[in-house]
Amino acid sequence: MNSNKIQLYNTLSRQKEEFVPINSSEVLMYTCGPTVYNYAHIGNYRAYIFADTLKKFLEYEGFNIKHVMNITDIDDKTIRDSQKENKSLKEFTEFYTEEFMKDIKSLNISNPTKFTKATDYVDDMVLLIKKLMEKGIAYKSSDGSIYFDIKKFKNYGKLSRLVLDDQKETTSLTPQKYSRIKSDEYDKENLQDFALWKAYDEKDGNVFWKNELGKGRPGWHIECSAMSIKNLGEQIDIHTGGVDNIFPHHENEIAQSEGVTEKQFVKYWMHNEWVLVDQKKMAKSFNNFFTLRDIIKSGINPVAYRFWLLMANYRTRVNFVWEALEGAEIALKRLYGLYAELGEAVGNVNEEYKDRFKKYLEDDLDTPRALTVLWDLIKDEKISPADKKATVLDFDKVLGLGFDILQKDIIPKEIIKIAEERKLARKNKDFKKSDELRAKINSLGYEVKDSENSYKINKI
Ligand code: AMP
Ligand code: ZN
């Protein structure tokens, strides 16, 4: 294991802390995933690119990561919009889940160890809610919904730094006693008891579950507590999301999970800052958003968006403008071009550059400075092209800019030469020779697929 100290900014303490996993053999990480009621916008993708880069970096440092990301397929919005489109919740959310999967692939985001759909975990949510009721931290209201009693959980507010007015140091944040909030999203000014289980309402149509809690459906916050505990256990190392998840979602996740287990739920809470448009948060509700389709339609490689985000630290806000993205794409193409000029041989990773690269990332994932190391390396005439190539491919394990894909796409000249010979043999109907040449290509680690007049070579 690496002896350098990794520093990560923990929202819980509002400072950088040395990263020491609870169990050194496996890092447990949970990322709040998409609400699949529409195409995710590129602001949302900052959250997933950040989590992916963090995971890739920890793997680069030698850790094994178990990473879970949920798919929120039950909430107020998925129900509302599936009804608008006259589709079942399943059909509606599966479509956007598929689109999400395609998008993350094109951003070089690797799949988590496991995706968990909220609808598969309702029984686990019910179990948690029952435990909270048994402990007297949750109660049923007259309409049949079940709420978390925030005054019964002494640490309520520890993540978002809220202080309830009856918890000594008074702030302006005064929970309205005995009032409750049923909707999943609300702001700090509306601090109230929040819904764990929402009693059936006609607006829910055919979306409901029937169990000991009554006829209804879970609230959004309990979903993540249940999926995290079920798949990763009661205590995990890292939980990620965008800063807007800090309150109420993550605050409520802590209350629910710790309310049940009485153990610290998450050791490091990590949050990415916003993508803005005209200095305002990119959001569906402001109608100022772009999707990955908009980027692809403009002929820009989605990886350029990843590259653009890596140029800023994940904790700084970035203002999205098309010119900046175009600039990032030009720079990325330049890198690809310089990389292609390095030739085919792959040498050894340059340890000096690697140390510099790691040192920056170990400082709370400082990707902008890590990228400067990549540029310096590519321009350094003292390093051989083969060693440069090995080092770029090594860095790309964290950056995810797709140099390894380019590598796969580069077919060595000698293979092309054999394939051309084979094409000629086929033309001359010398199938014996053609088969021999195919076998030779295979033995060199490539395969050839014939079409009517041509062929395609792939790495096996
Ligand atoms: P949602 O699907 O609304 O739950 O959001 C998915 C993720 O995107 C969450 O982690 C949010 O915090 C994050 N997010 C939403 N809007 C932005 C934005 N403009 N910039 C960065 N992250 C965002
Ligand atoms: Zn969540």
mmCIF file of N, CA, C and O in Angstrom, residues 174-235:
data_model
loop_
_atom_site.group_PDB
_atom_site.id
_atom_site.type_symbol
_atom_site.label_atom_id
_atom_site.label_comp_id
_atom_site.label_asym_id
_atom_site.label_seq_id
_atom_site.Cartn_x
_atom_site.Cartn_y
_atom_site.Cartn_z
ATOM 1 N N THR A 174 -35.292 27.887 12.818
ATOM 2 C CA THR A 174 -36.206 27.397 13.833
ATOM 3 C C THR A 174 -37.151 26.380 13.226
ATOM 4 O O THR A 174 -37.970 26.722 12.393
ATOM 5 N N PRO A 175 -37.022 25.123 13.596
ATOM 6 C CA PRO A 175 -37.972 24.170 13.039
ATOM 7 C C PRO A 175 -39.362 24.485 13.562
ATOM 8 O O PRO A 175 -39.535 24.748 14.745
ATOM 9 N N GLN A 176 -40.323 24.474 12.664
ATOM 10 C CA GLN A 176 -41.671 24.767 13.127
ATOM 11 C C GLN A 176 -42.159 23.531 13.853
ATOM 12 O O GLN A 176 -42.347 22.494 13.245
ATOM 13 N N LYS A 177 -42.322 23.654 15.132
ATOM 14 C CA LYS A 177 -42.640 22.468 15.932
ATOM 15 C C LYS A 177 -43.911 21.808 15.431
ATOM 16 O O LYS A 177 -44.868 22.474 15.095
ATOM 17 N N TYR A 178 -43.870 20.488 15.383
ATOM 18 C CA TYR A 178 -44.993 19.650 14.995
ATOM 19 C C TYR A 178 -45.398 19.790 13.534
ATOM 20 O O TYR A 178 -46.391 19.276 13.113
ATOM 21 N N SER A 179 -44.645 20.520 12.735
ATOM 22 C CA SER A 179 -45.024 20.575 11.322
ATOM 23 C C SER A 179 -44.159 19.581 10.568
ATOM 24 O O SER A 179 -43.124 19.151 11.039
ATOM 25 N N ARG A 180 -44.628 19.230 9.387
ATOM 26 C CA ARG A 180 -43.971 18.161 8.637
ATOM 27 C C ARG A 180 -43.911 18.509 7.166
ATOM 28 O O ARG A 180 -44.735 19.267 6.673
ATOM 29 N N ILE A 181 -42.951 17.860 6.521
ATOM 30 C CA ILE A 181 -42.832 18.091 5.084
ATOM 31 C C ILE A 181 -42.945 16.738 4.386
ATOM 32 O O ILE A 181 -42.260 15.783 4.746
ATOM 33 N N LYS A 182 -43.844 16.681 3.410
ATOM 34 C CA LYS A 182 -44.044 15.397 2.734
ATOM 35 C C LYS A 182 -43.200 15.313 1.459
ATOM 36 O O LYS A 182 -42.790 14.241 1.043
ATOM 37 N N SER A 183 -42.938 16.469 0.833
ATOM 38 C CA SER A 183 -42.181 16.385 -0.426
ATOM 39 C C SER A 183 -40.707 16.104 -0.123
ATOM 40 O O SER A 183 -40.204 16.432 0.953
ATOM 41 N N ASP A 184 -40.016 15.506 -1.097
ATOM 42 C CA ASP A 184 -38.634 15.071 -0.869
ATOM 43 C C ASP A 184 -37.650 16.224 -0.820
ATOM 44 O O ASP A 184 -36.609 16.143 -0.190
ATOM 45 N N GLU A 185 -37.954 17.266 -1.581
ATOM 46 C CA GLU A 185 -36.987 18.372 -1.662
ATOM 47 C C GLU A 185 -37.538 19.611 -0.973
ATOM 48 O O GLU A 185 -38.677 19.988 -1.208
ATOM 49 N N TYR A 186 -36.703 20.211 -0.132
ATOM 50 C CA TYR A 186 -37.091 21.444 0.549
ATOM 51 C C TYR A 186 -35.814 22.115 1.017
ATOM 52 O O TYR A 186 -34.735 21.517 0.986
ATOM 53 N N ASP A 187 -35.922 23.366 1.445
ATOM 54 C CA ASP A 187 -34.694 24.053 1.840
ATOM 55 C C ASP A 187 -34.613 24.217 3.354
ATOM 56 O O ASP A 187 -35.536 23.859 4.095
ATOM 57 N N LYS A 188 -33.475 24.785 3.790
ATOM 58 C CA LYS A 188 -33.229 24.855 5.233
ATOM 59 C C LYS A 188 -34.256 25.705 5.971
ATOM 60 O O LYS A 188 -34.504 25.518 7.152
ATOM 61 N N GLU A 189 -34.836 26.645 5.245
ATOM 62 C CA GLU A 189 -35.832 27.508 5.891
ATOM 63 C C GLU A 189 -37.100 26.728 6.239
ATOM 64 O O GLU A 189 -37.917 27.174 7.016
ATOM 65 N N ASN A 190 -37.241 25.569 5.579
ATOM 66 C CA ASN A 190 -38.421 24.747 5.845
ATOM 67 C C ASN A 190 -38.083 23.499 6.642
ATOM 68 O O ASN A 190 -38.662 22.441 6.436
ATOM 69 N N LEU A 191 -37.129 23.661 7.535
ATOM 70 C CA LEU A 191 -36.675 22.539 8.343
ATOM 71 C C LEU A 191 -37.843 21.953 9.129
ATOM 72 O O LEU A 191 -38.452 22.644 9.940
ATOM 73 N N GLN A 192 -38.182 20.689 8.825
ATOM 74 C CA GLN A 192 -39.315 20.053 9.488
ATOM 75 C C GLN A 192 -39.097 18.558 9.547
ATOM 76 O O GLN A 192 -38.160 18.052 8.954
ATOM 77 N N ASP A 193 -39.998 17.868 10.211
ATOM 78 C CA ASP A 193 -39.959 16.408 10.187
ATOM 79 C C ASP A 193 -40.210 15.968 8.744
ATOM 80 O O ASP A 193 -41.087 16.508 8.076
ATOM 81 N N PHE A 194 -39.422 14.989 8.285
ATOM 82 C CA PHE A 194 -39.553 14.622 6.865
ATOM 83 C C PHE A 194 -40.161 13.225 6.704
ATOM 84 O O PHE A 194 -40.094 12.394 7.621
ATOM 85 N N ALA A 195 -40.726 12.983 5.531
ATOM 86 C CA ALA A 195 -41.471 11.739 5.308
ATOM 87 C C ALA A 195 -40.555 10.559 5.018
ATOM 88 O O ALA A 195 -39.664 10.635 4.172
ATOM 89 N N LEU A 196 -40.801 9.469 5.744
ATOM 90 C CA LEU A 196 -40.094 8.205 5.483
ATOM 91 C C LEU A 196 -40.979 7.319 4.607
ATOM 92 O O LEU A 196 -40.515 6.620 3.723
ATOM 93 N N TRP A 197 -42.254 7.380 4.907
ATOM 94 C CA TRP A 197 -43.243 6.564 4.177
ATOM 95 C C TRP A 197 -44.429 7.473 3.864
ATOM 96 O O TRP A 197 -44.959 8.125 4.771
ATOM 97 N N LYS A 198 -44.775 7.533 2.596
ATOM 98 C CA LYS A 198 -45.851 8.450 2.200
ATOM 99 C C LYS A 198 -47.140 7.667 1.968
ATOM 100 O O LYS A 198 -47.170 6.781 1.094
ATOM 101 N N ALA A 199 -48.141 7.978 2.765
ATOM 102 C CA ALA A 199 -49.417 7.273 2.624
ATOM 103 C C ALA A 199 -49.949 7.489 1.206
ATOM 104 O O ALA A 199 -49.708 8.532 0.588
ATOM 105 N N TYR A 200 -50.661 6.483 0.707
ATOM 106 C CA TYR A 200 -51.148 6.536 -0.673
ATOM 107 C C TYR A 200 -51.999 7.783 -0.916
ATOM 108 O O TYR A 200 -52.817 8.189 -0.098
ATOM 109 N N ASP A 201 -51.760 8.334 -2.070
ATOM 110 C CA ASP A 201 -52.466 9.533 -2.488
ATOM 111 C C ASP A 201 -52.945 9.233 -3.908
ATOM 112 O O ASP A 201 -52.231 8.552 -4.648
ATOM 113 N N GLU A 202 -54.084 9.728 -4.269
ATOM 114 C CA GLU A 202 -54.604 9.438 -5.614
ATOM 115 C C GLU A 202 -53.618 9.787 -6.716
ATOM 116 O O GLU A 202 -53.561 9.146 -7.764
ATOM 117 N N LYS A 203 -52.811 10.822 -6.443
ATOM 118 C CA LYS A 203 -51.831 11.255 -7.452
ATOM 119 C C LYS A 203 -50.796 10.162 -7.758
ATOM 120 O O LYS A 203 -50.136 10.195 -8.785
ATOM 121 N N ASP A 204 -50.653 9.199 -6.846
ATOM 122 C CA ASP A 204 -49.673 8.126 -7.065
ATOM 123 C C ASP A 204 -50.163 7.068 -8.054
ATOM 124 O O ASP A 204 -49.395 6.184 -8.443
ATOM 125 N N GLY A 205 -51.448 7.141 -8.444
ATOM 126 C CA GLY A 205 -51.982 6.204 -9.435
ATOM 127 C C GLY A 205 -51.791 4.772 -8.989
ATOM 128 O O GLY A 205 -52.196 4.396 -7.893
ATOM 129 N N ASN A 206 -51.132 3.980 -9.842
ATOM 130 C CA ASN A 206 -50.954 2.565 -9.472
ATOM 131 C C ASN A 206 -49.592 2.292 -8.839
ATOM 132 O O ASN A 206 -49.136 1.160 -8.788
ATOM 133 N N VAL A 207 -48.942 3.357 -8.371
ATOM 134 C CA VAL A 207 -47.641 3.147 -7.716
ATOM 135 C C VAL A 207 -47.833 3.126 -6.198
ATOM 136 O O VAL A 207 -48.018 4.168 -5.562
ATOM 137 N N PHE A 208 -47.825 1.939 -5.637
ATOM 138 C CA PHE A 208 -47.929 1.832 -4.174
ATOM 139 C C PHE A 208 -47.478 0.439 -3.740
ATOM 140 O O PHE A 208 -47.401 -0.482 -4.565
ATOM 141 N N TRP A 209 -47.155 0.318 -2.483
ATOM 142 C CA TRP A 209 -46.842 -0.976 -1.874
ATOM 143 C C TRP A 209 -47.766 -1.120 -0.671
ATOM 144 O O TRP A 209 -48.164 -0.102 -0.072
ATOM 145 N N LYS A 210 -48.118 -2.359 -0.349
ATOM 146 C CA LYS A 210 -48.971 -2.586 0.832
ATOM 147 C C LYS A 210 -48.190 -3.451 1.798
ATOM 148 O O LYS A 210 -47.718 -4.523 1.420
ATOM 149 N N ASN A 211 -48.033 -3.012 3.022
ATOM 150 C CA ASN A 211 -47.288 -3.787 4.018
ATOM 151 C C ASN A 211 -47.666 -3.294 5.408
ATOM 152 O O ASN A 211 -48.633 -2.526 5.541
ATOM 153 N N GLU A 212 -46.895 -3.692 6.405
ATOM 154 C CA GLU A 212 -47.251 -3.314 7.782
ATOM 155 C C GLU A 212 -47.332 -1.805 7.989
ATOM 156 O O GLU A 212 -47.966 -1.323 8.914
ATOM 157 N N LEU A 213 -46.672 -1.064 7.133
ATOM 158 C CA LEU A 213 -46.689 0.390 7.295
ATOM 159 C C LEU A 213 -47.957 1.003 6.705
ATOM 160 O O LEU A 213 -48.229 2.184 6.884
ATOM 161 N N GLY A 214 -48.688 0.208 5.968
ATOM 162 C CA GLY A 214 -49.887 0.705 5.314
ATOM 163 C C GLY A 214 -49.663 0.793 3.815
ATOM 164 O O GLY A 214 -48.591 0.438 3.307
ATOM 165 N N LYS A 215 -50.679 1.296 3.109
ATOM 166 C CA LYS A 215 -50.560 1.419 1.643
ATOM 167 C C LYS A 215 -49.845 2.733 1.341
ATOM 168 O O LYS A 215 -50.273 3.789 1.799
ATOM 169 N N GLY A 216 -48.766 2.646 0.597
ATOM 170 C CA GLY A 216 -48.030 3.883 0.307
ATOM 171 C C GLY A 216 -46.738 3.595 -0.420
ATOM 172 O O GLY A 216 -46.593 2.561 -1.079
ATOM 173 N N ARG A 217 -45.815 4.507 -0.278
ATOM 174 C CA ARG A 217 -44.509 4.351 -0.946
ATOM 175 C C ARG A 217 -43.428 5.050 -0.124
ATOM 176 O O ARG A 217 -43.734 5.953 0.677
ATOM 177 N N PRO A 218 -42.165 4.650 -0.317
ATOM 178 C CA PRO A 218 -41.109 5.268 0.498
ATOM 179 C C PRO A 218 -40.773 6.689 0.066
ATOM 180 O O PRO A 218 -41.002 7.060 -1.088
ATOM 181 N N GLY A 219 -40.209 7.451 0.984
ATOM 182 C CA GLY A 219 -39.661 8.767 0.644
ATOM 183 C C GLY A 219 -38.282 8.560 0.018
ATOM 184 O O GLY A 219 -37.689 7.485 0.133
ATOM 185 N N TRP A 220 -37.762 9.603 -0.600
ATOM 186 C CA TRP A 220 -36.482 9.495 -1.330
ATOM 187 C C TRP A 220 -35.308 9.188 -0.382
ATOM 188 O O TRP A 220 -34.452 8.348 -0.671
ATOM 189 N N HIS A 221 -35.298 9.869 0.781
ATOM 190 C CA HIS A 221 -34.110 9.775 1.649
ATOM 191 C C HIS A 221 -33.867 8.375 2.201
ATOM 192 O O HIS A 221 -32.737 7.914 2.279
ATOM 193 N N ILE A 222 -34.967 7.696 2.565
ATOM 194 C CA ILE A 222 -34.804 6.358 3.158
ATOM 195 C C ILE A 222 -34.256 5.374 2.120
ATOM 196 O O ILE A 222 -33.617 4.372 2.454
ATOM 197 N N GLU A 223 -34.490 5.666 0.852
ATOM 198 C CA GLU A 223 -34.028 4.756 -0.212
ATOM 199 C C GLU A 223 -32.512 4.572 -0.124
ATOM 200 O O GLU A 223 -31.998 3.454 -0.151
ATOM 201 N N CYS A 224 -31.784 5.712 -0.029
ATOM 202 C CA CYS A 224 -30.318 5.604 -0.026
ATOM 203 C C CYS A 224 -29.797 4.960 1.253
ATOM 204 O O CYS A 224 -28.852 4.174 1.203
ATOM 205 N N SER A 225 -30.431 5.267 2.396
ATOM 206 C CA SER A 225 -29.992 4.612 3.644
ATOM 207 C C SER A 225 -30.127 3.104 3.498
ATOM 208 O O SER A 225 -29.216 2.347 3.844
ATOM 209 N N ALA A 226 -31.258 2.662 2.970
ATOM 210 C CA ALA A 226 -31.508 1.217 2.878
ATOM 211 C C ALA A 226 -30.551 0.549 1.885
ATOM 212 O O ALA A 226 -29.993 -0.511 2.176
ATOM 213 N N MET A 227 -30.340 1.178 0.735
ATOM 214 C CA MET A 227 -29.485 0.545 -0.283
ATOM 215 C C MET A 227 -28.022 0.534 0.151
ATOM 216 O O MET A 227 -27.285 -0.411 -0.129
ATOM 217 N N SER A 228 -27.609 1.586 0.856
ATOM 218 C CA SER A 228 -26.228 1.635 1.312
ATOM 219 C C SER A 228 -25.998 0.571 2.386
ATOM 220 O O SER A 228 -25.062 -0.228 2.307
ATOM 221 N N ILE A 229 -26.883 0.531 3.390
ATOM 222 C CA ILE A 229 -26.703 -0.426 4.497
ATOM 223 C C ILE A 229 -26.785 -1.867 3.988
ATOM 224 O O ILE A 229 -25.980 -2.711 4.345
ATOM 225 N N LYS A 230 -27.753 -2.114 3.102
ATOM 226 C CA LYS A 230 -27.951 -3.491 2.610
ATOM 227 C C LYS A 230 -26.721 -3.987 1.819
ATOM 228 O O LYS A 230 -26.305 -5.127 1.950
ATOM 229 N N ASN A 231 -26.157 -3.108 0.994
ATOM 230 C CA ASN A 231 -25.076 -3.562 0.106
ATOM 231 C C ASN A 231 -23.675 -3.342 0.652
ATOM 232 O O ASN A 231 -22.741 -4.025 0.248
ATOM 233 N N LEU A 232 -23.531 -2.342 1.532
ATOM 234 C CA LEU A 232 -22.175 -2.016 1.989
ATOM 235 C C LEU A 232 -21.999 -2.178 3.498
ATOM 236 O O LEU A 232 -20.879 -2.059 4.007
ATOM 237 N N GLY A 233 -23.103 -2.392 4.198
ATOM 238 C CA GLY A 233 -23.001 -2.541 5.654
ATOM 239 C C GLY A 233 -23.312 -1.222 6.369
ATOM 240 O O GLY A 233 -23.593 -0.199 5.747
ATOM 241 N N GLU A 234 -23.241 -1.282 7.714
ATOM 242 C CA GLU A 234 -23.707 -0.138 8.519
ATOM 243 C C GLU A 234 -22.764 1.054 8.476
ATOM 244 O O GLU A 234 -23.159 2.177 8.759
ATOM 245 N N GLN A 235 -21.493 0.801 8.162
ATOM 246 C CA GLN A 235 -20.531 1.913 8.151
ATOM 247 C C GLN A 235 -19.732 1.881 6.849
ATOM 248 O O GLN A 235 -19.196 0.832 6.479
#
